[in-house]
Amino acid sequence: MNSKQLQYFLATAEQGSITGAARELDVAQPAISLQLANLEHELKIKLFERDFRGVELTAAGLKFEQHARLILE
């Protein structure tokens, strides 16, 4: 896990979409998707529920969000 992944995770959670996070951070959407997939794989948990409207944090994602904010502070 690295700070870039945490930043992408938090931006995606706040925006409710990977595309929105990409716009906010001025990063390509595939780069964010890849980093989020790597983070989920590394943690062995699903952080987001994805559908055509965007993303929503899972219960595990909500808990991880608190930790991610603390780490980046």
mmCIF file of C-alpha atoms in Angstrom:
data_model
loop_
_atom_site.group_PDB
_atom_site.id
_atom_site.type_symbol
_atom_site.label_atom_id
_atom_site.label_comp_id
_atom_site.label_asym_id
_atom_site.label_seq_id
_atom_site.Cartn_x
_atom_site.Cartn_y
_atom_site.Cartn_z
ATOM 1 C CA MET A 1 0.000 0.000 0.000
ATOM 2 C CA ASN A 2 1.271 3.439 -0.847
ATOM 3 C CA SER A 3 0.110 7.026 -0.402
ATOM 4 C CA LYS A 4 -0.983 7.292 -4.041
ATOM 5 C CA GLN A 5 -3.357 4.356 -3.580
ATOM 6 C CA LEU A 6 -4.771 5.928 -0.425
ATOM 7 C CA GLN A 7 -5.230 9.272 -2.179
ATOM 8 C CA TYR A 8 -7.002 7.590 -5.112
ATOM 9 C CA PHE A 9 -9.150 5.542 -2.721
ATOM 10 C CA LEU A 10 -10.275 8.600 -0.758
ATOM 11 C CA ALA A 11 -10.958 10.681 -3.868
ATOM 12 C CA THR A 12 -13.035 7.862 -5.342
ATOM 13 C CA ALA A 13 -14.978 7.448 -2.094
ATOM 14 C CA GLU A 14 -15.661 11.195 -1.909
ATOM 15 C CA GLN A 15 -16.668 11.527 -5.567
ATOM 16 C CA GLY A 16 -18.691 8.308 -5.671
ATOM 17 C CA SER A 17 -17.093 7.451 -8.990
ATOM 18 C CA ILE A 18 -13.731 6.585 -10.441
ATOM 19 C CA THR A 19 -14.309 9.001 -13.306
ATOM 20 C CA GLY A 20 -15.039 11.813 -10.856
ATOM 21 C CA ALA A 21 -11.882 11.013 -8.903
ATOM 22 C CA ALA A 22 -9.885 10.995 -12.134
ATOM 23 C CA ARG A 23 -11.184 14.463 -13.010
ATOM 24 C CA GLU A 24 -10.515 15.809 -9.509
ATOM 25 C CA LEU A 25 -6.964 14.442 -9.400
ATOM 26 C CA ASP A 26 -6.218 15.062 -13.095
ATOM 27 C CA VAL A 27 -5.211 11.411 -13.539
ATOM 28 C CA ALA A 28 -6.319 8.918 -16.196
ATOM 29 C CA GLN A 29 -9.290 6.815 -15.091
ATOM 30 C CA PRO A 30 -7.572 3.483 -15.926
ATOM 31 C CA ALA A 31 -4.670 4.430 -13.631
ATOM 32 C CA ILE A 32 -7.052 4.923 -10.719
ATOM 33 C CA SER A 33 -8.927 1.702 -11.492
ATOM 34 C CA LEU A 34 -5.663 -0.238 -11.567
ATOM 35 C CA GLN A 35 -4.413 1.224 -8.280
ATOM 36 C CA LEU A 36 -7.747 0.504 -6.566
ATOM 37 C CA ALA A 37 -7.709 -3.082 -7.853
ATOM 38 C CA ASN A 38 -4.146 -3.487 -6.593
ATOM 39 C CA LEU A 39 -5.135 -2.080 -3.196
ATOM 40 C CA GLU A 40 -8.107 -4.453 -2.896
ATOM 41 C CA HIS A 41 -5.921 -7.379 -3.938
ATOM 42 C CA GLU A 42 -3.220 -6.450 -1.426
ATOM 43 C CA LEU A 43 -5.724 -6.016 1.422
ATOM 44 C CA LYS A 44 -7.732 -9.067 0.311
ATOM 45 C CA ILE A 45 -10.989 -7.164 0.786
ATOM 46 C CA LYS A 46 -13.531 -5.550 -1.499
ATOM 47 C CA LEU A 47 -13.592 -1.803 -0.800
ATOM 48 C CA PHE A 48 -16.226 -0.718 -3.337
ATOM 49 C CA GLU A 49 -19.459 -1.985 -4.810
ATOM 50 C CA ARG A 50 -19.397 -0.971 -8.459
ATOM 51 C CA ASP A 51 -22.329 -0.450 -10.801
ATOM 52 C CA PHE A 52 -23.277 1.683 -13.797
ATOM 53 C CA ARG A 53 -23.987 4.712 -11.548
ATOM 54 C CA GLY A 54 -20.593 4.721 -9.852
ATOM 55 C CA VAL A 55 -19.126 3.209 -6.707
ATOM 56 C CA GLU A 56 -20.207 2.870 -3.104
ATOM 57 C CA LEU A 57 -18.056 1.854 -0.161
ATOM 58 C CA THR A 58 -18.601 -1.602 1.296
ATOM 59 C CA ALA A 59 -18.680 -2.055 5.080
ATOM 60 C CA ALA A 60 -14.977 -2.903 4.930
ATOM 61 C CA GLY A 61 -14.409 0.150 2.734
ATOM 62 C CA LEU A 62 -16.059 2.403 5.317
ATOM 63 C CA LYS A 63 -13.748 1.101 8.023
ATOM 64 C CA PHE A 64 -10.713 1.408 5.780
ATOM 65 C CA GLU A 65 -11.676 4.996 4.901
ATOM 66 C CA GLN A 66 -11.140 6.036 8.516
ATOM 67 C CA HIS A 67 -7.709 4.412 8.585
ATOM 68 C CA ALA A 68 -6.721 5.901 5.228
ATOM 69 C CA ARG A 69 -7.578 9.410 6.454
ATOM 70 C CA LEU A 70 -5.509 8.926 9.597
ATOM 71 C CA ILE A 71 -2.544 7.624 7.641
ATOM 72 C CA LEU A 72 -2.564 10.561 5.220
ATOM 73 C CA GLU A 73 -2.866 13.140 8.011
#
